[in-house]
Each structure stands twice: as C-alpha cells, then as structure tokens.
Amino acid sequence: MSVSVLGAGAFGTALAISLAGKGPVTLWARDAGDMAERRENAKRLPGCPFPETLSVTDDLEAGTEAEIILLAVPMQKLRSVLEEHKDALHGKHLVACCKGIELSSGVGPVSVITQTIPDATAAILTGPSFAADIARGLPTALTLACADAEAGRYLQAALTTANLRLYRTTDTIGAELGGALKNVVAIASGAAIGAGLGESARAALMTRGYAEMQRLAAHLKSEPTTLAGLSGFGDLTLTCTSEQSRNYRLGQSLGQGTPFDPTTTVEGAATARAVDALARDAGIDMPITRAVAGLLDNQLDVAGAMKSLLTRPLKEE
C-alpha cells in the first residue's frame, strides 16, 4: 500500500512523520523546497526531523500517486482543493484529517468528499491529538471512520503506526460531529478561563457542551455511542483543557479581550456559525454554540454570554 499526505500544516506533517516509520510516505506542499532542504517543517513543526522514508514534493502528480491519500487541509478549503484536483483523486481512498462543518453547506468533511468525488472511498481520521505529540512518537489513539466496513479495516491496518493506534467505526456522521463540535466548546471553555470565571465554569461548559453535541448527533441519526469515544468525549477533554489547542487559545483571547493572530487557522470559528444556523433551522437547543457564535460576531461579550446561559429556565439535567 502507498500513502501520501496532501497539506503540510503541523498535523499533516506529524502524520507523515509517524507513517514514514512503516515505509515510504510522500508529503505534498506548495512550499516543499525549504522542507526538503532542511528535512523538517521549521515553520509549523520545528524540532521534528523527517525520516529518510519521508519525501516532500510540490509536484501534484507525485503527491497523488498513492492509493491512500490523507487530506490535511483546513475544513473550509477542503471542497476547493478536491474540486481543483478531482482528476488526480478519482477512485482513491481519501481520508479527511480536518475537523469542522462547512459554512456554505452545513456538512462535514466525509460528505464534502462524497459530494465532490463520488467514486472515491471517503473516510475521516479524528480524535484527541496534538501534532507535536504524534511527530515526537508519543502514544496517541484516534478514530478512523469509514462507512464501508471493509475499506475501514484496510485503512485501519494501513494507517496504524507504532505510536498511533486507530479504532474503527462506520459512523462517519458521529465522528465528524465529535471532531467539529468539540472545537466550539473549546472556544467557550477558553473564554471562561480567559475571563477569570474559573475551573468550575469550564467543567460546566464542557459537560453541557457535550449534551449539545449529543442532541445534534441524535438529530442527524448518528450512533449513540460514538460521541462517548475518542472522536467525541476524548477530543473534547483534550481540546478544552490545553493551551496547545488553537480553539482554546482563541477563546482565551476573547475572554481576555486581547487580539488573536488572524493568520492562525481555527476551525471552531466557522463551525460555530455553521452549527448555530443548522441548529436554529432544525429547532435544536444549542445555547453554548449560539453564545460562541455571538462572541465571534461581536454580538455578545463574555459577561453577556454567561448571563444568557445562567438565566435560562431551570430544568432537569
């Protein structure tokens, strides 16, 4: 089997490094020259040298020769990348490595793949993981979701490495939602800590945010147990409690009222807006998501957001 990674951000680079421990891997990037010369991604993942089995290229033909292609591009750019390169990606095993809901359509990455390249085998790799941990060989467990059970087993075997253990599911909707919605809750959690509201407030937001995730997942007919696994609860726990999370750091900036680097990709921002619109249309109660969307659009401040949550009608848990 052959593997390529399209996209040399921190996560794509880390996956390529880990997978290269099993055999040759190609990492495609528009700015491949510097990485090929330095043998590391000095800009996005410094201090993590490339194995000899990892080749870097800016040649799309070379980057798409593999049978299995990991799509490590931002969620909001996934469709345009697929449409731009659809001739080279027909019939491949395409594994999305991004987390979010597309703002324009309200669907997740697996749906974007199947809509854009119908003859591809679509899957998603998601769960609690930081790029630096994977690249440095630290143990990490993720969810590999593919609606085709046989293809899922094949991908699970191909993409499991010495430090990266994959668990398999056919519930792509649940896996997509877990990876997307935990980023929204992480923004809320970061805002609470940034505003000095304390650990108890963060714990409450995480717990009630998880309940929102379950409500939307039930509406979209995902398996009830999926969000209890790595792609849901596991990723929620990691992302809401670590400053390595860009979504959490954005929330902290909102809570502190300080600027945030606009060049940093934060998937939860667009996802909050997309999910808020989806929930409103479907009549699903998702107050934390609504509050995060309000914060991002400057319609609320943190004090107003917390007031809106704390003054909701009392009810059973």
mmCIF file of C-alpha atoms in Angstrom:
data_model
loop_
_atom_site.group_PDB
_atom_site.id
_atom_site.type_symbol
_atom_site.label_atom_id
_atom_site.label_comp_id
_atom_site.label_asym_id
_atom_site.label_seq_id
_atom_site.Cartn_x
_atom_site.Cartn_y
_atom_site.Cartn_z
ATOM 1 C CA MET A 1 0.000 0.000 0.000
ATOM 2 C CA SER A 2 1.178 3.546 -0.663
ATOM 3 C CA VAL A 3 0.360 6.676 1.341
ATOM 4 C CA SER A 4 0.523 10.397 0.599
ATOM 5 C CA VAL A 5 -0.391 13.387 2.722
ATOM 6 C CA LEU A 6 -1.739 16.481 0.982
ATOM 7 C CA GLY A 7 -1.117 19.519 3.141
ATOM 8 C CA ALA A 8 1.951 20.264 5.239
ATOM 9 C CA GLY A 9 0.472 22.028 8.212
ATOM 10 C CA ALA A 10 1.516 20.789 11.633
ATOM 11 C CA PHE A 11 -0.970 17.906 11.720
ATOM 12 C CA GLY A 12 -0.350 16.705 8.169
ATOM 13 C CA THR A 13 3.399 16.837 8.744
ATOM 14 C CA ALA A 14 3.091 14.920 12.011
ATOM 15 C CA LEU A 15 1.022 12.179 10.390
ATOM 16 C CA ALA A 16 3.536 11.898 7.561
ATOM 17 C CA ILE A 17 6.402 11.545 10.046
ATOM 18 C CA SER A 18 4.589 8.846 12.016
ATOM 19 C CA LEU A 19 3.516 6.910 8.909
ATOM 20 C CA ALA A 20 7.022 7.074 7.451
ATOM 21 C CA GLY A 21 8.096 4.813 10.289
ATOM 22 C CA LYS A 22 6.308 1.995 8.420
ATOM 23 C CA GLY A 23 7.564 2.743 4.928
ATOM 24 C CA PRO A 24 7.801 5.384 2.191
ATOM 25 C CA VAL A 25 5.397 8.340 2.501
ATOM 26 C CA THR A 26 5.025 11.398 0.280
ATOM 27 C CA LEU A 27 4.171 14.777 1.791
ATOM 28 C CA TRP A 28 2.809 17.289 -0.719
ATOM 29 C CA ALA A 29 3.174 21.001 -0.034
ATOM 30 C CA ARG A 30 3.159 24.137 -2.149
ATOM 31 C CA ASP A 31 6.328 25.329 -0.388
ATOM 32 C CA ALA A 32 8.143 21.992 -0.374
ATOM 33 C CA GLY A 33 11.600 23.364 -1.237
ATOM 34 C CA ASP A 34 12.600 24.614 2.210
ATOM 35 C CA MET A 35 11.291 21.482 3.949
ATOM 36 C CA ALA A 36 13.073 19.195 1.511
ATOM 37 C CA GLU A 37 16.331 21.046 2.131
ATOM 38 C CA ARG A 38 16.026 21.317 5.922
ATOM 39 C CA ARG A 39 14.400 17.878 6.331
ATOM 40 C CA GLU A 40 11.902 19.350 8.773
ATOM 41 C CA ASN A 41 8.912 21.657 8.767
ATOM 42 C CA ALA A 42 10.703 24.501 10.533
ATOM 43 C CA LYS A 43 7.749 26.869 10.236
ATOM 44 C CA ARG A 44 4.937 24.695 11.597
ATOM 45 C CA LEU A 45 6.591 21.788 13.424
ATOM 46 C CA PRO A 46 10.160 22.711 14.367
ATOM 47 C CA GLY A 47 12.399 20.196 16.065
ATOM 48 C CA CYS A 48 10.796 17.160 14.405
ATOM 49 C CA PRO A 49 13.210 15.860 11.738
ATOM 50 C CA PHE A 50 11.927 13.928 8.745
ATOM 51 C CA PRO A 51 12.726 10.210 8.486
ATOM 52 C CA GLU A 52 14.625 9.108 5.390
ATOM 53 C CA THR A 53 11.462 7.370 4.186
ATOM 54 C CA LEU A 54 9.553 10.677 4.035
ATOM 55 C CA SER A 55 9.804 12.566 0.743
ATOM 56 C CA VAL A 56 8.484 16.104 0.239
ATOM 57 C CA THR A 57 7.246 17.400 -3.081
ATOM 58 C CA ASP A 58 5.354 20.264 -4.682
ATOM 59 C CA ASP A 59 4.567 18.082 -7.696
ATOM 60 C CA LEU A 60 0.874 17.229 -7.516
ATOM 61 C CA GLU A 61 1.234 14.196 -9.760
ATOM 62 C CA ALA A 62 3.820 12.712 -7.424
ATOM 63 C CA GLY A 63 1.719 13.663 -4.410
ATOM 64 C CA THR A 64 -1.373 11.855 -5.686
ATOM 65 C CA GLU A 65 0.147 8.629 -6.983
ATOM 66 C CA ALA A 66 -0.541 6.827 -3.705
ATOM 67 C CA GLU A 67 -3.547 4.592 -3.163
ATOM 68 C CA ILE A 68 -4.337 6.210 0.203
ATOM 69 C CA ILE A 69 -4.316 9.989 0.402
ATOM 70 C CA LEU A 70 -4.690 11.893 3.662
ATOM 71 C CA LEU A 71 -6.282 15.302 3.167
ATOM 72 C CA ALA A 72 -4.685 17.526 5.802
ATOM 73 C CA VAL A 73 -6.173 20.829 4.662
ATOM 74 C CA PRO A 74 -8.433 23.267 6.550
ATOM 75 C CA MET A 75 -12.096 22.297 6.565
ATOM 76 C CA GLN A 76 -13.274 25.455 4.829
ATOM 77 C CA LYS A 77 -10.786 24.866 1.981
ATOM 78 C CA LEU A 78 -11.410 21.130 1.556
ATOM 79 C CA ARG A 79 -14.036 21.386 -1.187
ATOM 80 C CA SER A 80 -11.981 23.784 -3.303
ATOM 81 C CA VAL A 81 -8.903 21.540 -3.005
ATOM 82 C CA LEU A 82 -10.923 18.500 -4.068
ATOM 83 C CA GLU A 83 -12.530 20.314 -6.971
ATOM 84 C CA GLU A 84 -9.175 21.681 -8.125
ATOM 85 C CA HIS A 85 -7.543 18.249 -8.110
ATOM 86 C CA LYS A 86 -10.504 15.901 -8.705
ATOM 87 C CA ASP A 87 -8.981 14.333 -11.842
ATOM 88 C CA ALA A 88 -5.990 13.144 -9.806
ATOM 89 C CA LEU A 89 -8.112 11.922 -6.887
ATOM 90 C CA HIS A 90 -10.736 9.788 -8.642
ATOM 91 C CA GLY A 91 -11.056 6.288 -7.223
ATOM 92 C CA LYS A 92 -8.633 6.868 -4.340
ATOM 93 C CA HIS A 93 -9.019 6.183 -0.641
ATOM 94 C CA LEU A 94 -9.413 9.753 0.645
ATOM 95 C CA VAL A 95 -9.067 10.291 4.388
ATOM 96 C CA ALA A 96 -10.063 13.700 5.742
ATOM 97 C CA CYS A 97 -7.801 14.915 8.532
ATOM 98 C CA CYS A 98 -9.684 18.135 9.248
ATOM 99 C CA LYS A 99 -12.392 18.852 11.802
ATOM 100 C CA GLY A 100 -15.351 21.097 11.222
ATOM 101 C CA ILE A 101 -18.612 21.835 9.462
ATOM 102 C CA GLU A 102 -18.536 23.564 6.093
ATOM 103 C CA LEU A 103 -20.014 27.033 6.472
ATOM 104 C CA SER A 104 -21.534 27.117 2.992
ATOM 105 C CA SER A 105 -23.277 23.714 3.123
ATOM 106 C CA GLY A 106 -23.578 22.664 6.772
ATOM 107 C CA VAL A 107 -21.958 19.258 6.150
ATOM 108 C CA GLY A 108 -18.784 17.599 7.396
ATOM 109 C CA PRO A 109 -15.644 16.507 5.557
ATOM 110 C CA VAL A 110 -16.795 13.000 4.586
ATOM 111 C CA SER A 111 -19.890 14.443 2.942
ATOM 112 C CA VAL A 112 -17.766 17.019 1.121
ATOM 113 C CA ILE A 113 -15.581 14.222 -0.268
ATOM 114 C CA THR A 114 -18.531 12.091 -1.410
ATOM 115 C CA GLN A 115 -20.282 15.075 -2.990
ATOM 116 C CA THR A 116 -17.172 16.203 -4.842
ATOM 117 C CA ILE A 117 -15.579 12.873 -5.832
ATOM 118 C CA PRO A 118 -18.343 10.246 -5.700
ATOM 119 C CA ASP A 119 -16.158 7.320 -6.798
ATOM 120 C CA ALA A 120 -13.617 7.850 -4.012
ATOM 121 C CA THR A 121 -13.675 5.873 -0.770
ATOM 122 C CA ALA A 122 -14.237 8.555 1.863
ATOM 123 C CA ALA A 123 -13.116 8.356 5.485
ATOM 124 C CA ILE A 124 -12.141 10.629 8.358
ATOM 125 C CA LEU A 125 -9.315 10.408 10.888
ATOM 126 C CA THR A 126 -10.194 12.267 14.072
ATOM 127 C CA GLY A 127 -9.769 12.249 17.825
ATOM 128 C CA PRO A 128 -7.669 13.679 20.671
ATOM 129 C CA SER A 129 -4.289 14.537 19.192
ATOM 130 C CA PHE A 130 -1.732 17.287 19.055
ATOM 131 C CA ALA A 131 0.650 17.324 16.126
ATOM 132 C CA ALA A 132 3.769 17.665 18.261
ATOM 133 C CA ASP A 133 2.869 14.553 20.267
ATOM 134 C CA ILE A 134 2.386 12.439 17.147
ATOM 135 C CA ALA A 135 5.561 13.709 15.483
ATOM 136 C CA ARG A 136 7.669 13.010 18.576
ATOM 137 C CA GLY A 137 6.435 9.442 18.784
ATOM 138 C CA LEU A 138 4.240 9.873 21.838
ATOM 139 C CA PRO A 139 1.320 7.414 22.112
ATOM 140 C CA THR A 140 -1.888 8.660 20.527
ATOM 141 C CA ALA A 141 -5.237 6.996 19.785
ATOM 142 C CA LEU A 142 -7.644 8.173 17.089
ATOM 143 C CA THR A 143 -10.898 7.179 15.424
ATOM 144 C CA LEU A 144 -10.928 6.056 11.784
ATOM 145 C CA ALA A 145 -14.472 6.374 10.447
ATOM 146 C CA CYS A 146 -15.489 4.892 7.097
ATOM 147 C CA ALA A 147 -18.995 3.881 6.044
ATOM 148 C CA ASP A 148 -17.555 0.947 4.062
ATOM 149 C CA ALA A 149 -16.605 -1.543 6.790
ATOM 150 C CA GLU A 150 -14.156 -3.489 4.626
ATOM 151 C CA ALA A 151 -12.412 -0.333 3.461
ATOM 152 C CA GLY A 152 -12.305 0.827 7.072
ATOM 153 C CA ARG A 153 -10.459 -2.321 8.130
ATOM 154 C CA TYR A 154 -7.992 -1.835 5.278
ATOM 155 C CA LEU A 155 -7.354 1.793 6.227
ATOM 156 C CA GLN A 156 -7.079 0.948 9.912
ATOM 157 C CA ALA A 157 -4.299 -1.537 9.206
ATOM 158 C CA ALA A 158 -2.552 0.787 6.764
ATOM 159 C CA LEU A 159 -2.566 3.878 8.971
ATOM 160 C CA THR A 160 -1.892 2.402 12.413
ATOM 161 C CA THR A 161 1.732 3.018 13.411
ATOM 162 C CA ALA A 162 3.991 2.244 16.348
ATOM 163 C CA ASN A 163 2.691 5.269 18.289
ATOM 164 C CA LEU A 164 -0.649 5.872 16.544
ATOM 165 C CA ARG A 165 -3.422 3.411 17.422
ATOM 166 C CA LEU A 166 -6.628 3.631 15.398
ATOM 167 C CA TYR A 167 -10.082 2.477 16.423
ATOM 168 C CA ARG A 168 -12.584 1.799 13.640
ATOM 169 C CA THR A 169 -16.221 2.823 13.178
ATOM 170 C CA THR A 170 -18.685 3.047 10.307
ATOM 171 C CA ASP A 171 -20.438 6.028 11.921
ATOM 172 C CA THR A 172 -18.914 8.838 9.885
ATOM 173 C CA ILE A 173 -21.567 11.350 10.974
ATOM 174 C CA GLY A 174 -20.851 10.845 14.665
ATOM 175 C CA ALA A 175 -17.096 11.037 14.123
ATOM 176 C CA GLU A 176 -17.459 14.212 12.061
ATOM 177 C CA LEU A 177 -19.668 15.851 14.686
ATOM 178 C CA GLY A 178 -17.393 14.964 17.585
ATOM 179 C CA GLY A 179 -14.348 16.471 15.905
ATOM 180 C CA ALA A 180 -16.237 19.566 14.821
ATOM 181 C CA LEU A 181 -18.326 20.432 17.861
ATOM 182 C CA LYS A 182 -15.620 19.935 20.475
ATOM 183 C CA ASN A 183 -13.834 22.919 18.910
ATOM 184 C CA VAL A 184 -16.856 25.115 19.603
ATOM 185 C CA VAL A 185 -16.948 24.005 23.233
ATOM 186 C CA ALA A 186 -13.190 24.599 23.456
ATOM 187 C CA ILE A 187 -13.674 28.225 22.422
ATOM 188 C CA ALA A 188 -16.294 28.593 25.159
ATOM 189 C CA SER A 189 -14.008 26.920 27.717
ATOM 190 C CA GLY A 190 -11.081 29.126 26.790
ATOM 191 C CA ALA A 191 -13.274 32.221 27.075
ATOM 192 C CA ALA A 192 -14.357 31.191 30.568
ATOM 193 C CA ILE A 193 -10.776 30.734 31.741
ATOM 194 C CA GLY A 194 -9.594 33.873 29.947
ATOM 195 C CA ALA A 195 -12.300 35.916 31.657
ATOM 196 C CA GLY A 196 -11.321 34.521 35.070
ATOM 197 C CA LEU A 197 -14.556 32.597 35.582
ATOM 198 C CA GLY A 198 -12.725 29.575 36.980
ATOM 199 C CA GLU A 199 -12.328 25.842 36.548
ATOM 200 C CA SER A 200 -15.839 25.064 37.765
ATOM 201 C CA ALA A 201 -17.306 27.186 34.978
ATOM 202 C CA ARG A 202 -15.151 25.366 32.441
ATOM 203 C CA ALA A 203 -16.291 21.983 33.749
ATOM 204 C CA ALA A 204 -19.910 23.084 33.452
ATOM 205 C CA LEU A 205 -19.384 24.315 29.884
ATOM 206 C CA MET A 206 -17.677 21.068 28.885
ATOM 207 C CA THR A 207 -20.489 18.974 30.360
ATOM 208 C CA ARG A 208 -23.359 20.991 28.928
ATOM 209 C CA GLY A 209 -21.466 21.356 25.648
ATOM 210 C CA TYR A 210 -21.256 17.583 25.460
ATOM 211 C CA ALA A 211 -25.042 17.458 25.932
ATOM 212 C CA GLU A 212 -25.420 19.827 22.953
ATOM 213 C CA MET A 213 -23.188 17.567 20.887
ATOM 214 C CA GLN A 214 -25.402 14.604 21.737
ATOM 215 C CA ARG A 215 -28.591 16.454 20.790
ATOM 216 C CA LEU A 216 -27.311 17.346 17.334
ATOM 217 C CA ALA A 217 -25.870 13.865 16.830
ATOM 218 C CA ALA A 218 -29.237 12.292 17.673
ATOM 219 C CA HIS A 219 -30.989 14.621 15.232
ATOM 220 C CA LEU A 220 -28.572 13.588 12.464
ATOM 221 C CA LYS A 221 -29.042 9.872 13.257
ATOM 222 C CA SER A 222 -25.518 9.036 14.352
ATOM 223 C CA GLU A 223 -24.821 6.070 16.616
ATOM 224 C CA PRO A 224 -25.487 6.989 20.272
ATOM 225 C CA THR A 225 -22.164 5.553 21.477
ATOM 226 C CA THR A 226 -19.853 7.301 19.013
ATOM 227 C CA LEU A 227 -19.576 10.567 20.925
ATOM 228 C CA ALA A 228 -18.596 8.640 24.058
ATOM 229 C CA GLY A 229 -15.420 7.552 22.268
ATOM 230 C CA LEU A 230 -12.216 9.174 21.113
ATOM 231 C CA SER A 231 -13.803 11.340 18.421
ATOM 232 C CA GLY A 232 -16.213 12.884 20.928
ATOM 233 C CA PHE A 233 -15.517 12.773 24.647
ATOM 234 C CA GLY A 234 -11.806 12.104 24.179
ATOM 235 C CA ASP A 235 -11.225 15.029 21.839
ATOM 236 C CA LEU A 236 -13.470 17.295 23.918
ATOM 237 C CA THR A 237 -11.390 16.622 27.031
ATOM 238 C CA LEU A 238 -8.077 17.375 25.334
ATOM 239 C CA THR A 239 -9.146 20.449 23.399
ATOM 240 C CA CYS A 240 -10.934 22.173 26.276
ATOM 241 C CA THR A 241 -8.049 21.842 28.725
ATOM 242 C CA SER A 242 -4.822 22.618 26.863
ATOM 243 C CA GLU A 243 -3.269 25.789 25.529
ATOM 244 C CA GLN A 244 -1.859 23.727 22.670
ATOM 245 C CA SER A 245 -5.380 23.932 21.227
ATOM 246 C CA ARG A 246 -5.804 26.878 18.859
ATOM 247 C CA ASN A 247 -9.553 26.899 19.536
ATOM 248 C CA TYR A 248 -8.963 27.095 23.280
ATOM 249 C CA ARG A 249 -6.418 29.909 22.801
ATOM 250 C CA LEU A 250 -8.890 31.845 20.652
ATOM 251 C CA GLY A 251 -11.423 31.519 23.461
ATOM 252 C CA GLN A 252 -8.874 32.787 25.965
ATOM 253 C CA SER A 253 -8.260 35.843 23.788
ATOM 254 C CA LEU A 254 -11.995 36.502 23.603
ATOM 255 C CA GLY A 255 -12.265 36.189 27.372
ATOM 256 C CA GLN A 256 -9.311 38.476 27.984
ATOM 257 C CA GLY A 257 -10.288 40.960 25.289
ATOM 258 C CA THR A 258 -6.894 40.635 23.608
ATOM 259 C CA PRO A 259 -6.075 40.320 19.883
ATOM 260 C CA PHE A 260 -5.690 36.887 18.291
ATOM 261 C CA ASP A 261 -3.438 36.176 15.303
ATOM 262 C CA PRO A 262 -5.805 36.317 12.296
ATOM 263 C CA THR A 263 -3.484 34.096 10.239
ATOM 264 C CA THR A 264 -3.979 31.151 12.618
ATOM 265 C CA THR A 265 -6.466 28.563 11.354
ATOM 266 C CA VAL A 266 -9.157 28.000 13.989
ATOM 267 C CA GLU A 267 -11.708 25.508 12.694
ATOM 268 C CA GLY A 268 -14.161 26.100 15.531
ATOM 269 C CA ALA A 269 -14.941 29.666 14.474
ATOM 270 C CA ALA A 270 -16.606 28.802 11.169
ATOM 271 C CA THR A 271 -18.058 25.644 12.706
ATOM 272 C CA ALA A 272 -19.799 27.616 15.470
ATOM 273 C CA ARG A 273 -21.514 29.804 12.883
ATOM 274 C CA ALA A 274 -22.442 26.851 10.673
ATOM 275 C CA VAL A 275 -23.800 24.755 13.549
ATOM 276 C CA ASP A 276 -25.697 27.675 15.059
ATOM 277 C CA ALA A 277 -27.501 28.153 11.752
ATOM 278 C CA LEU A 278 -28.139 24.422 11.440
ATOM 279 C CA ALA A 279 -29.487 24.167 14.994
ATOM 280 C CA ARG A 280 -31.785 27.145 14.561
ATOM 281 C CA ASP A 281 -33.225 25.725 11.337
ATOM 282 C CA ALA A 282 -33.761 22.318 12.951
ATOM 283 C CA GLY A 283 -35.141 23.686 16.217
ATOM 284 C CA ILE A 284 -32.348 22.128 18.298
ATOM 285 C CA ASP A 285 -31.425 23.808 21.576
ATOM 286 C CA MET A 286 -27.681 24.601 21.480
ATOM 287 C CA PRO A 287 -27.193 27.673 23.716
ATOM 288 C CA ILE A 288 -23.419 27.335 24.135
ATOM 289 C CA THR A 289 -22.923 27.155 20.392
ATOM 290 C CA ARG A 290 -25.191 30.179 19.982
ATOM 291 C CA ALA A 291 -23.208 32.092 22.598
ATOM 292 C CA VAL A 292 -19.880 31.272 20.925
ATOM 293 C CA ALA A 293 -21.215 32.416 17.561
ATOM 294 C CA GLY A 294 -22.364 35.633 19.235
ATOM 295 C CA LEU A 295 -18.924 36.206 20.760
ATOM 296 C CA LEU A 296 -17.203 35.659 17.430
ATOM 297 C CA ASP A 297 -19.528 38.063 15.638
ATOM 298 C CA ASN A 298 -19.218 40.711 18.389
ATOM 299 C CA GLN A 299 -22.904 40.408 19.196
ATOM 300 C CA LEU A 300 -22.089 39.365 22.774
ATOM 301 C CA ASP A 301 -19.282 39.873 25.254
ATOM 302 C CA VAL A 302 -18.281 37.184 27.735
ATOM 303 C CA ALA A 303 -20.362 38.691 30.524
ATOM 304 C CA GLY A 304 -23.409 38.806 28.260
ATOM 305 C CA ALA A 305 -22.800 35.267 27.055
ATOM 306 C CA MET A 306 -22.581 33.925 30.604
ATOM 307 C CA LYS A 307 -25.698 35.846 31.619
ATOM 308 C CA SER A 308 -27.602 34.341 28.682
ATOM 309 C CA LEU A 309 -26.582 30.851 29.820
ATOM 310 C CA LEU A 310 -27.134 31.330 33.546
ATOM 311 C CA THR A 311 -30.592 32.910 33.191
ATOM 312 C CA ARG A 312 -32.035 30.126 31.058
ATOM 313 C CA PRO A 313 -35.096 28.396 32.511
ATOM 314 C CA LEU A 314 -34.289 25.817 35.171
ATOM 315 C CA LYS A 315 -34.779 22.192 34.142
ATOM 316 C CA GLU A 316 -33.777 18.599 34.823
ATOM 317 C CA GLU A 317 -30.336 17.510 33.661
#
